[in-house]
Short mmCIF file of N, CA and C in Angstrom, two decimals:
data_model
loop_
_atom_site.label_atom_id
_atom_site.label_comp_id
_atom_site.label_asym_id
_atom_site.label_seq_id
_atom_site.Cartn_x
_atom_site.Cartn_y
_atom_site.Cartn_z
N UNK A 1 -17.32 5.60 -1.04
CA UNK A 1 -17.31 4.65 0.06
C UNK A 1 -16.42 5.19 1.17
N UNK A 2 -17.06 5.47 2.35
CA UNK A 2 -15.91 6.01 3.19
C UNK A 2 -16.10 4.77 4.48
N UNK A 3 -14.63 5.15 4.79
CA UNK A 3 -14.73 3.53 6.42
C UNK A 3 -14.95 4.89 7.56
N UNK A 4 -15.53 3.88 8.64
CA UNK A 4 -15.92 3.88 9.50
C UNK A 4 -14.95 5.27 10.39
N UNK A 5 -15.46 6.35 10.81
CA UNK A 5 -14.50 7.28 11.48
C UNK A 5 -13.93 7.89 11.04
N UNK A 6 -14.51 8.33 9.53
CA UNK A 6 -13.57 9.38 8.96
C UNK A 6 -14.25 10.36 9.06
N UNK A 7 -13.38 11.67 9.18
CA UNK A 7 -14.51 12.41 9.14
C UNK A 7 -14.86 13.35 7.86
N UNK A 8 -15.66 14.10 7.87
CA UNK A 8 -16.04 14.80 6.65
C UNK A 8 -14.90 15.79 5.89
N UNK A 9 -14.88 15.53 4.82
CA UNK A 9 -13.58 16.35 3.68
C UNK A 9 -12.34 15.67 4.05
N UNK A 10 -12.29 14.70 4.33
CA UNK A 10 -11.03 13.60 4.66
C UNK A 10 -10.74 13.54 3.30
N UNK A 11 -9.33 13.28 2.49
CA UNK A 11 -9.50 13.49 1.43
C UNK A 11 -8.77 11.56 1.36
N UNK A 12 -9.53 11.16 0.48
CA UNK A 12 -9.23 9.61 0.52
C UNK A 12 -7.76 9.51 -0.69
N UNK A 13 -7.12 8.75 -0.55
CA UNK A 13 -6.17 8.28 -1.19
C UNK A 13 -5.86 6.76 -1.30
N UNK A 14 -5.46 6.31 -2.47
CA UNK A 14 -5.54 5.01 -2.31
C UNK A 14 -3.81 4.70 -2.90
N UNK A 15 -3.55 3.43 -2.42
CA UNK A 15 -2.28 3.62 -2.22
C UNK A 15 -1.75 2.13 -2.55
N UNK A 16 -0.81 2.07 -4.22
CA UNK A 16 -0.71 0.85 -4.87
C UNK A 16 0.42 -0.02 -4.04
N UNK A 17 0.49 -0.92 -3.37
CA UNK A 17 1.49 -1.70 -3.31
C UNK A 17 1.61 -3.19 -4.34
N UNK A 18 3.09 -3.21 -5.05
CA UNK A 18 3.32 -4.41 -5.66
C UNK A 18 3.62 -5.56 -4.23
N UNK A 19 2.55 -6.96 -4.88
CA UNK A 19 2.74 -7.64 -3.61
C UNK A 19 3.15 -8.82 -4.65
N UNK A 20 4.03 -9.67 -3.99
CA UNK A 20 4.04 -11.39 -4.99
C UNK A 20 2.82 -12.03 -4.92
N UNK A 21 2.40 -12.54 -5.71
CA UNK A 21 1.03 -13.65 -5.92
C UNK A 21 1.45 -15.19 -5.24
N UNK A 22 2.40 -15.16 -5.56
CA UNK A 22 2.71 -16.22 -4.82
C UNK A 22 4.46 -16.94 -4.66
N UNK A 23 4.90 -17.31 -4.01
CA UNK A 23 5.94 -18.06 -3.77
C UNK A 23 6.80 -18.80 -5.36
N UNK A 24 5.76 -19.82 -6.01
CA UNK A 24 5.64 -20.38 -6.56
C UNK A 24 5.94 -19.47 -8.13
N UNK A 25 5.42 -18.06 -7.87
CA UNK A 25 5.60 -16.73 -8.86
C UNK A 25 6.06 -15.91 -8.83
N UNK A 26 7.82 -15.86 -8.67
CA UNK A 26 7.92 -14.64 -8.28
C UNK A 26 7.80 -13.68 -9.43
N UNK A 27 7.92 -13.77 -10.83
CA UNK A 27 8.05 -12.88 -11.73
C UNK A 27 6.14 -12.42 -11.57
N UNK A 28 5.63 -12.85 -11.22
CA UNK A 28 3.90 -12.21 -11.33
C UNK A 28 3.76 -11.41 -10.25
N UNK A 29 3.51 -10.21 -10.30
CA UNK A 29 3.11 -9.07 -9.06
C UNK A 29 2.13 -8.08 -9.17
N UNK A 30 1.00 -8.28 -8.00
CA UNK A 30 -0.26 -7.72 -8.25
C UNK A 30 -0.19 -6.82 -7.27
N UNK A 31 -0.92 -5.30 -8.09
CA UNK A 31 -0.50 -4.25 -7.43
C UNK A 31 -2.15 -4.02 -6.49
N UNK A 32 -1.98 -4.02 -5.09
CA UNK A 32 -3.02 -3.93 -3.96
C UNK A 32 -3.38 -3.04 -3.54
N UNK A 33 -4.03 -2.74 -3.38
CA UNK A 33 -4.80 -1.21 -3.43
C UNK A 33 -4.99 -1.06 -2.23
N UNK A 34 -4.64 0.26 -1.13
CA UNK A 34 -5.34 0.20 0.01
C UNK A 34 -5.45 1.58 0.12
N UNK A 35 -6.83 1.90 1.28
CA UNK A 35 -7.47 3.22 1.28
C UNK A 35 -7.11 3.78 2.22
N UNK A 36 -6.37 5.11 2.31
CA UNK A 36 -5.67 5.71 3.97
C UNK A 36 -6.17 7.21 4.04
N UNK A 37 -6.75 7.84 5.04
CA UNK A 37 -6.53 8.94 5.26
C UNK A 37 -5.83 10.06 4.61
N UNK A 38 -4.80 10.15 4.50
CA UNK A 38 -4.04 11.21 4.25
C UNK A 38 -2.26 10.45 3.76
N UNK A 39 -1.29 11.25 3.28
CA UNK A 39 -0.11 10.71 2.36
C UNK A 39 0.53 10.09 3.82
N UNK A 40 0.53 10.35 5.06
CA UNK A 40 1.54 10.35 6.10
C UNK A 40 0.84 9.08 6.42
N UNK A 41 -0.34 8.85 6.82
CA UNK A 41 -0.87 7.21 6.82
C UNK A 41 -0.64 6.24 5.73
N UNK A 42 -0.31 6.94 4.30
CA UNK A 42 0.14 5.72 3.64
C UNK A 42 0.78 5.21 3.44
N UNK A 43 2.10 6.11 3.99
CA UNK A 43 3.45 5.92 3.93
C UNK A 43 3.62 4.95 5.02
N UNK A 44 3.49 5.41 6.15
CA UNK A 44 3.57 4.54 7.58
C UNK A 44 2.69 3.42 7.08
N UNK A 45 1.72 2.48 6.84
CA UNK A 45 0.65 1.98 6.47
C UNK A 45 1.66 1.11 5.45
N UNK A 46 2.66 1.78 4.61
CA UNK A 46 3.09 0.69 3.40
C UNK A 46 4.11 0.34 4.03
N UNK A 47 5.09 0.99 4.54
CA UNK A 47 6.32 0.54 5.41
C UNK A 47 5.55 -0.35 6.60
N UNK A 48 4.84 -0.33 7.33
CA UNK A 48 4.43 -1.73 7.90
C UNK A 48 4.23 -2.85 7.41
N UNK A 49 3.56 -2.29 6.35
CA UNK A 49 3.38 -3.91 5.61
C UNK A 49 4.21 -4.84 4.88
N UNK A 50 5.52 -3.66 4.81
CA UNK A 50 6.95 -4.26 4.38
C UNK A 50 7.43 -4.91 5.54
N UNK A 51 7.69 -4.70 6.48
CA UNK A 51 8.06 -5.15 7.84
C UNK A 51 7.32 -6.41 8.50
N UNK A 52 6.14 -6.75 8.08
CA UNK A 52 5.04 -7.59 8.13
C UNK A 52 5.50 -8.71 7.26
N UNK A 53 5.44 -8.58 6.17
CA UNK A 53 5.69 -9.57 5.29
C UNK A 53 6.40 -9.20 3.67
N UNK A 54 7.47 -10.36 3.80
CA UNK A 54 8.21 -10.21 2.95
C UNK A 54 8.06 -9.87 1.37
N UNK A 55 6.94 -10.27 1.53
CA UNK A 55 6.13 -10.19 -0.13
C UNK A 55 6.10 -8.96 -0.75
N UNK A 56 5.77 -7.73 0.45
CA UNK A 56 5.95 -6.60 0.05
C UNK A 56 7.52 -6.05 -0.80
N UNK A 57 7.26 -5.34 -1.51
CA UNK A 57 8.88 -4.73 -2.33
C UNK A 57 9.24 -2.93 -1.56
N UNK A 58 10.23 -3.39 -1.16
CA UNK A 58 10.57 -2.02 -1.20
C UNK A 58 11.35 -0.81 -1.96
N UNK A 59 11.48 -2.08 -3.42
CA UNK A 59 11.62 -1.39 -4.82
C UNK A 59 13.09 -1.16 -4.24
N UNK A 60 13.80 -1.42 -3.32
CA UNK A 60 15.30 -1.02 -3.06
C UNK A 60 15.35 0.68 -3.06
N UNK A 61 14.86 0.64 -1.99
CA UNK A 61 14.24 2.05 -1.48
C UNK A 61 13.77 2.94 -1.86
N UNK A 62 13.17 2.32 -2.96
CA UNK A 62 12.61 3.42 -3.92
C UNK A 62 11.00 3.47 -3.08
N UNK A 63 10.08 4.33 -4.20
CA UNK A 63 8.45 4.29 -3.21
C UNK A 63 8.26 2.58 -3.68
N UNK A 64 7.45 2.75 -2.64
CA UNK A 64 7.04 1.41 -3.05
C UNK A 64 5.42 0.92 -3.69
N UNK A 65 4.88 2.27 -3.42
CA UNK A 65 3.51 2.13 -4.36
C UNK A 65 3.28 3.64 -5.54
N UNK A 66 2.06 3.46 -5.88
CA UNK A 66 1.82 5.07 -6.46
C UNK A 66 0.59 5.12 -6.15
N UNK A 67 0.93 6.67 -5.34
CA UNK A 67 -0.48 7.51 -4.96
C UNK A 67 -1.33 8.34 -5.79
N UNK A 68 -2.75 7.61 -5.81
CA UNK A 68 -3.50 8.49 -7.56
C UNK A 68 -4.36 8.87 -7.10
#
């Protein structure tokens, strides 16, 4: 499955962030999968989404997802 504007031999990576399920849960955390370009978009890409919303972990500066 490739998105829109990639171009050919893009090598896809997908990129786990632990997010809270909910308020109500904090001990439950579902790890979210998102699809980036290359390691330098996923990095920038997960650190936004820490900055965005709190839900994200930044593992106390550790990574905050794993790239497979």
């Amino acid at each position: 499955m490739r998105r829109k504007g990639m171009q050919e031999g893009t090598k896809e990576i997908i990129f786990h962030i632990l997010r809270r399920e909910s308020a109500n849960s904090p001990s439950y955390w579902q790890k979210v999968p998102y699809l980036c370009r290359d390691e330098s978009e996923t990095v920038a890409f997960a650190l936004e989404k820490i900055n965005q919303d709190p839900d994200y972990l930044d593992l106390n500066g550790k990574k905050v997802g794993k790239i497979r």
